[in-house]
Short mmCIF file of C-alpha atoms and ligand atoms in Angstrom, two decimals:
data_model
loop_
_atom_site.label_atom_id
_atom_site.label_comp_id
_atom_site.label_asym_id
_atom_site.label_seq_id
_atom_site.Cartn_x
_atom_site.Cartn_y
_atom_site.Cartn_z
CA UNK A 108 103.11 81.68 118.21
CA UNK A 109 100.80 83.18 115.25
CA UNK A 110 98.43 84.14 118.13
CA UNK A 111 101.00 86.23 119.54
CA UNK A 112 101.43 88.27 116.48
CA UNK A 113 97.77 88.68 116.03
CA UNK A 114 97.49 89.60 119.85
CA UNK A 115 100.24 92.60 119.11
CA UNK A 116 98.47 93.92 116.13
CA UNK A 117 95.27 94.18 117.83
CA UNK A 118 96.95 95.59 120.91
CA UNK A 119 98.55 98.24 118.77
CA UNK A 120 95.18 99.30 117.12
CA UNK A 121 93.49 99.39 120.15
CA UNK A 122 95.93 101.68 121.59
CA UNK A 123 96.03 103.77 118.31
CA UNK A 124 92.31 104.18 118.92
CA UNK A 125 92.33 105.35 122.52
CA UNK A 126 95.47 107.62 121.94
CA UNK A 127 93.21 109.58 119.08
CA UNK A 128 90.21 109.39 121.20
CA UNK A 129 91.94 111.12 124.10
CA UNK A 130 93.84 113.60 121.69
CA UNK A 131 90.36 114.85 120.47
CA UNK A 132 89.15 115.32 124.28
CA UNK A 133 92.90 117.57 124.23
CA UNK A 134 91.82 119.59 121.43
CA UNK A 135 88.13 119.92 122.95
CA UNK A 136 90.03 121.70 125.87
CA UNK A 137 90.85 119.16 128.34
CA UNK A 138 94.75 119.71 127.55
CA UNK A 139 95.30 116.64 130.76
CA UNK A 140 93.72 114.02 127.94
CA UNK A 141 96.73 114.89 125.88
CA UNK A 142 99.28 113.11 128.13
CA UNK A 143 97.24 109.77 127.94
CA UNK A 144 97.45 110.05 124.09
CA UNK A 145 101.11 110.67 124.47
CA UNK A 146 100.86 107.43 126.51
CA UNK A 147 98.90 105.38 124.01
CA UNK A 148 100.39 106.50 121.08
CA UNK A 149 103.71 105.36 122.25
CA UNK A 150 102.62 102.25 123.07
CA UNK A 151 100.85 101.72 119.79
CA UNK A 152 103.93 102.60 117.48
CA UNK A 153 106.04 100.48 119.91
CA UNK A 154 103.45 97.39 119.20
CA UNK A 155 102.79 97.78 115.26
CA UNK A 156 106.65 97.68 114.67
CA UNK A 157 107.01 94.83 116.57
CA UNK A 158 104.61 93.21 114.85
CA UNK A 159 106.14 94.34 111.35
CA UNK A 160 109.33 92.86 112.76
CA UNK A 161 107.53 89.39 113.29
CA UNK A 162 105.67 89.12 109.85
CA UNK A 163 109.21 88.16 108.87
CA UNK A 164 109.07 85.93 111.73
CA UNK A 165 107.62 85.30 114.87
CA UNK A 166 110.14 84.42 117.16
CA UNK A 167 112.35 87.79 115.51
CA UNK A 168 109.91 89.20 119.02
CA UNK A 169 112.50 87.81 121.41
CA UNK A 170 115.97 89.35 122.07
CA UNK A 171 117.05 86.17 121.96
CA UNK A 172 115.18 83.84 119.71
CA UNK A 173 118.10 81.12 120.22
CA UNK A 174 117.71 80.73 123.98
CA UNK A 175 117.02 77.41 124.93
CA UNK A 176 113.38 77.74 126.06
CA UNK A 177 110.92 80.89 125.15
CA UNK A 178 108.55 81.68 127.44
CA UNK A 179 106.34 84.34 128.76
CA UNK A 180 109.45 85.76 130.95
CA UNK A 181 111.62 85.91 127.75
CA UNK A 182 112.59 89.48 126.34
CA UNK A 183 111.04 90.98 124.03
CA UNK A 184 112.59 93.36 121.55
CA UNK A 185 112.22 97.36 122.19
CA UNK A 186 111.27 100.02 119.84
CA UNK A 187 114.42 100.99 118.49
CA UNK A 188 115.44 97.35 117.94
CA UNK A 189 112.46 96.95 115.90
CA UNK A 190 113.75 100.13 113.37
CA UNK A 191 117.14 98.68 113.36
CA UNK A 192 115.52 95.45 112.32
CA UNK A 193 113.45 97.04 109.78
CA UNK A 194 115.81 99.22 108.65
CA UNK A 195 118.06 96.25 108.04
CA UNK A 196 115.49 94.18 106.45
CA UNK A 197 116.06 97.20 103.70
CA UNK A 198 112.54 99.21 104.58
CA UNK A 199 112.68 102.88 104.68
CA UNK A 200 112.36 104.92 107.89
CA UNK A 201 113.32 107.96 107.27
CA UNK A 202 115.42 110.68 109.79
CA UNK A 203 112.22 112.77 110.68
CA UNK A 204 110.23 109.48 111.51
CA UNK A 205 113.14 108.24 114.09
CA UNK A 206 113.06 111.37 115.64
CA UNK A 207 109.88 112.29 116.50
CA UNK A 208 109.55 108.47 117.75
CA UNK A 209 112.35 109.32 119.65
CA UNK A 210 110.73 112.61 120.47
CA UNK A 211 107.26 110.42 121.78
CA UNK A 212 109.10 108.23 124.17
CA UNK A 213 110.56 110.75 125.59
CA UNK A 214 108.09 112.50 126.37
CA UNK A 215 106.18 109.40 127.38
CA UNK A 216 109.45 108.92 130.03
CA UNK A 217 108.71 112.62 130.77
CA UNK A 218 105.21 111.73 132.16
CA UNK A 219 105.80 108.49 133.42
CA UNK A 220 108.37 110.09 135.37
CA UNK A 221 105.72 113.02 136.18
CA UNK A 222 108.62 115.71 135.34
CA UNK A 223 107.58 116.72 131.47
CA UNK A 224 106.26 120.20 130.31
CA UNK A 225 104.54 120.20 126.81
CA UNK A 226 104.16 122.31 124.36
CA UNK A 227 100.52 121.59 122.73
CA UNK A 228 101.42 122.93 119.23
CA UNK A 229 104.89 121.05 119.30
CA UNK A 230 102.51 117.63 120.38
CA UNK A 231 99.47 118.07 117.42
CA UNK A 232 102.30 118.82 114.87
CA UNK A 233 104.64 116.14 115.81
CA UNK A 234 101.80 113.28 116.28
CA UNK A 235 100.73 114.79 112.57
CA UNK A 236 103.73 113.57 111.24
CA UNK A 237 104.15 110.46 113.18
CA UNK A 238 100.72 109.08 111.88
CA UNK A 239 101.32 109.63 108.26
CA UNK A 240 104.56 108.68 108.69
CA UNK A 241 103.26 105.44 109.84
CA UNK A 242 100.13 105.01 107.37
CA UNK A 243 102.99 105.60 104.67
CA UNK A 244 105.34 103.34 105.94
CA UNK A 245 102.22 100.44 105.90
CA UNK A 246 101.16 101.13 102.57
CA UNK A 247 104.38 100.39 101.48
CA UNK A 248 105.20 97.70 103.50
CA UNK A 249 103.19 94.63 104.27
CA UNK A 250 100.03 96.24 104.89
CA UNK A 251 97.14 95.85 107.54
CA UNK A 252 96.17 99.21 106.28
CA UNK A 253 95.24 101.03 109.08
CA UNK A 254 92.30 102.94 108.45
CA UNK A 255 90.21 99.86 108.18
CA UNK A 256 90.84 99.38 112.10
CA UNK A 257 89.89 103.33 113.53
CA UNK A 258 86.57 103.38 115.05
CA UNK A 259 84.31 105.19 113.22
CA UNK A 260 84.11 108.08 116.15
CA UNK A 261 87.83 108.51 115.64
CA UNK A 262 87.88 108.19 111.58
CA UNK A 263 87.84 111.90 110.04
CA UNK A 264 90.12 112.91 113.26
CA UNK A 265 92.85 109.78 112.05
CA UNK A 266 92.38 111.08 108.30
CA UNK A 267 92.88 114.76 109.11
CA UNK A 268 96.34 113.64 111.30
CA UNK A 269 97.63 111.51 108.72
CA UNK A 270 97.11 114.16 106.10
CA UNK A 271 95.82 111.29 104.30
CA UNK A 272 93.64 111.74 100.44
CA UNK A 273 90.45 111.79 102.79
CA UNK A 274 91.50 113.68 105.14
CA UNK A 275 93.10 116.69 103.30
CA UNK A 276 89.88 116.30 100.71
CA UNK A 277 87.94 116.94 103.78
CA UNK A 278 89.95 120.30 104.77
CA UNK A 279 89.32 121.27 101.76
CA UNK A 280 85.53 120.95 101.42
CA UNK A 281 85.30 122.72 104.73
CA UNK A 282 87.64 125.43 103.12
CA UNK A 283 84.67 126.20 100.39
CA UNK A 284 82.29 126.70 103.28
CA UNK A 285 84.07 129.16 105.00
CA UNK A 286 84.89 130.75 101.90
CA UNK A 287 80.91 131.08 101.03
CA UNK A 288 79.73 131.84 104.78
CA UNK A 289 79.15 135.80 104.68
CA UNK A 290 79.54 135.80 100.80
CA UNK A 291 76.79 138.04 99.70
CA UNK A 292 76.12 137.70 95.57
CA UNK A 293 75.60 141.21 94.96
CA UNK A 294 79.45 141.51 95.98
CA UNK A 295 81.11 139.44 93.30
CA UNK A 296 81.97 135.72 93.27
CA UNK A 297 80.23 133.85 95.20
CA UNK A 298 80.05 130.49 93.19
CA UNK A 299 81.75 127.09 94.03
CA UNK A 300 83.01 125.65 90.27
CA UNK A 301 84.62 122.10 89.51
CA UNK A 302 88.26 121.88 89.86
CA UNK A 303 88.91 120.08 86.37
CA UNK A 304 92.59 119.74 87.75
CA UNK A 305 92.01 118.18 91.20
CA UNK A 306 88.82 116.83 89.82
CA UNK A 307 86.75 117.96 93.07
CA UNK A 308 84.45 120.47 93.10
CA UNK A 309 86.36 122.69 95.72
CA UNK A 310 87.08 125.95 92.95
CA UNK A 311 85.63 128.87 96.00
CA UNK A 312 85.89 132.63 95.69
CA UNK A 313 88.77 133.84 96.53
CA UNK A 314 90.14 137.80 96.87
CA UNK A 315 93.85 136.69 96.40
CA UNK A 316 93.44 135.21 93.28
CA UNK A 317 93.43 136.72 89.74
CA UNK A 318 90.53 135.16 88.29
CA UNK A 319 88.74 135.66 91.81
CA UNK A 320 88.55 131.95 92.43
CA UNK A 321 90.90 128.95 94.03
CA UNK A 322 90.65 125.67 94.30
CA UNK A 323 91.23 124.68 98.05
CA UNK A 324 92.36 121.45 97.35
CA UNK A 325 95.21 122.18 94.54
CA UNK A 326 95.48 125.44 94.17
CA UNK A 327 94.13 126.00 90.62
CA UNK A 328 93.12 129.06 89.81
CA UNK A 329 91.75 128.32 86.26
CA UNK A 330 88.67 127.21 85.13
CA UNK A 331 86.50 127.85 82.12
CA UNK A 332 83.48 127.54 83.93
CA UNK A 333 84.23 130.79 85.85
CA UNK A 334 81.64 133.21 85.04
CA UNK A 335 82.88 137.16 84.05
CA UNK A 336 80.54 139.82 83.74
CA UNK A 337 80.70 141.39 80.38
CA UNK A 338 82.86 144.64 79.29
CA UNK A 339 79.28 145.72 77.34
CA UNK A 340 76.08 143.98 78.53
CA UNK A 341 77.37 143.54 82.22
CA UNK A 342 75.84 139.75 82.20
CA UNK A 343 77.46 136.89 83.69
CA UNK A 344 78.79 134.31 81.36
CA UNK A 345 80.95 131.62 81.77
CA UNK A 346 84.19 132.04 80.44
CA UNK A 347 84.51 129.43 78.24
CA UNK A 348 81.60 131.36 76.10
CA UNK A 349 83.35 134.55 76.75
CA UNK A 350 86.64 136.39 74.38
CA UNK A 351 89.08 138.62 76.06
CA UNK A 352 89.51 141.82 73.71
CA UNK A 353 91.00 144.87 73.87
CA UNK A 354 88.42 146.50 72.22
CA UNK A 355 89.48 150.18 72.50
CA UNK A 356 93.14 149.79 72.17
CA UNK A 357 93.41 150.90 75.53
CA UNK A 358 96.23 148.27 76.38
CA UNK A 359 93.75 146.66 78.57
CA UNK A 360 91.71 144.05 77.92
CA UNK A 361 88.20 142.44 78.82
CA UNK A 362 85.58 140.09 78.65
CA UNK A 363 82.84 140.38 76.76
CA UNK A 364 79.72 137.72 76.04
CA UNK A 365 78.84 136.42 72.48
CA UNK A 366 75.42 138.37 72.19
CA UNK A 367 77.23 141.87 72.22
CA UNK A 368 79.96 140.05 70.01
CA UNK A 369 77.65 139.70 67.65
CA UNK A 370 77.92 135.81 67.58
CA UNK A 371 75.27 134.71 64.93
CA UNK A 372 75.11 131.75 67.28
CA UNK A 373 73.52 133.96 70.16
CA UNK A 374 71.66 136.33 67.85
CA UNK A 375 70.54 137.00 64.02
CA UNK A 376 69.70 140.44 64.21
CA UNK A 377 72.67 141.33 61.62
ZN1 ZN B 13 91.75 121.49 92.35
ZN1 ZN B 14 77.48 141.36 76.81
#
């Protein structure tokens, strides 16, 4: 019986891993692959619940585990059986996660039944969800954390679906790259600072923020390391060395650097 369950858990990731390697061959153009990964995924969250079902035990795979012999023939449970079960068992699945499970096998009877039409954006958003949905409901269940199990081919596209840490820290650090390409110094900002919120160094230049920077990761828009050229002198400094003054009483205020403060730290000419 324990080979059973291990059989289903590996016959789940196996699927998981040909339904993502056939959804990136969808979003490299070849919008056909996407109905295989329709196919795959469904068959992989069908497996990995049943196999959450039977880590509580393995015979809890049969319709009816009181029958008076189990064999091959015997039923098995179906998806939906295994959420009731695992709903019962007190786990949390929420609304959203039934229906866009819902939403895959139909759409899986769709093309089985070669009458479905599908709308690409509805599929990558709706697989999005479905994968964290499911890396969230292993982490907090009885884990076989599934990241350890995507081939390495498929690993950044798994991270960036399940809108997992990796994967959104990845978005992020491509976000400062496209913020730098075509940044030109002479311009402005053009720096990439540490994010002492976030903790990454993702702080890029950005025109919609006040202090001319944002931190594509969190959001931040702080940071004392952002340099300011000076109201005087006209030098960068960072703005941690730097006071904000209204030095003319104009009711507006600026930056300027220690040296044209006079900071005997920076000079000793007075
Ligand atoms: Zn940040
Ligand atoms: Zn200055």
């Amino acid at each position: 019986m324990p080979d059973l369950n291990l059989d289903l858990l590996d016959n789940a990731l196996d699927s998981l891993n040909e339904a993502l390697s056939r959804y990136q061959d969808g979003r490299d153009g070849n919008d056909k692959s996407y109905k295989f990964c329709i196919q795959h995924l469904s068959h992989f969250f069908e497996l990995i619940l049943k196999y959450y079902v039977t880590r509580s035990h393995p015979l809890l795979i049969y319709k009816n585990p009181f029958a008076k012999h189990l064999n091959d023939e015997s039923h098995t449970i179906g998806l939906f059986e295994a959420v009731n079960f695992l709903k019962n068992e007190g786990h949390e699945i929420t609304e959203r996660f039934e229906k866009d499970l819902s939403w895959l096998k139909k759409l899986r009877n769709g093309i089985e039944h070669h009458k479905f039409s599908m709308d690409t954006n509805e599929v990558e958003e709706t697989i999005g969800r479905l994968m964290s949905a499911i890396v969230e409901f292993d982490e907090s269940h009885e884990s076989v954390d599934i990241s350890c199990h995507i081939q390495s081919e498929q690993y950044d596209l798994f991270h960036e679906l399940a809108n997992t840490y990796e994967g959104r820290l990845k978005k992020a650090e491509e976000l400062v790259e496209e913020r730098l390409t075509g940044c030109d110094p002479k311009d402005g900002n053009c720096a990439v600072y540490h994010c002492y919120e976030c903790d990454h160094d993702t702080m890029a230049p950005n025109p919609n923020s006040d202090t001319g920077y944002r931190c594509t990761f969190c959001s931040n828009e702080e940071s004392d390391d952002i340099e300011m050229d000076c109201g005087i002198c006209g030098q960068s400094w960072p703005l941690w060395q730097m006071k904000q003054m209204d030095l003319d009483d104009t009711g507006h205020s600026e930056y300027y650097c220690p040296y044209c403060l006079h900071d005997p730290e920076y000079r000793n000419d007075d």
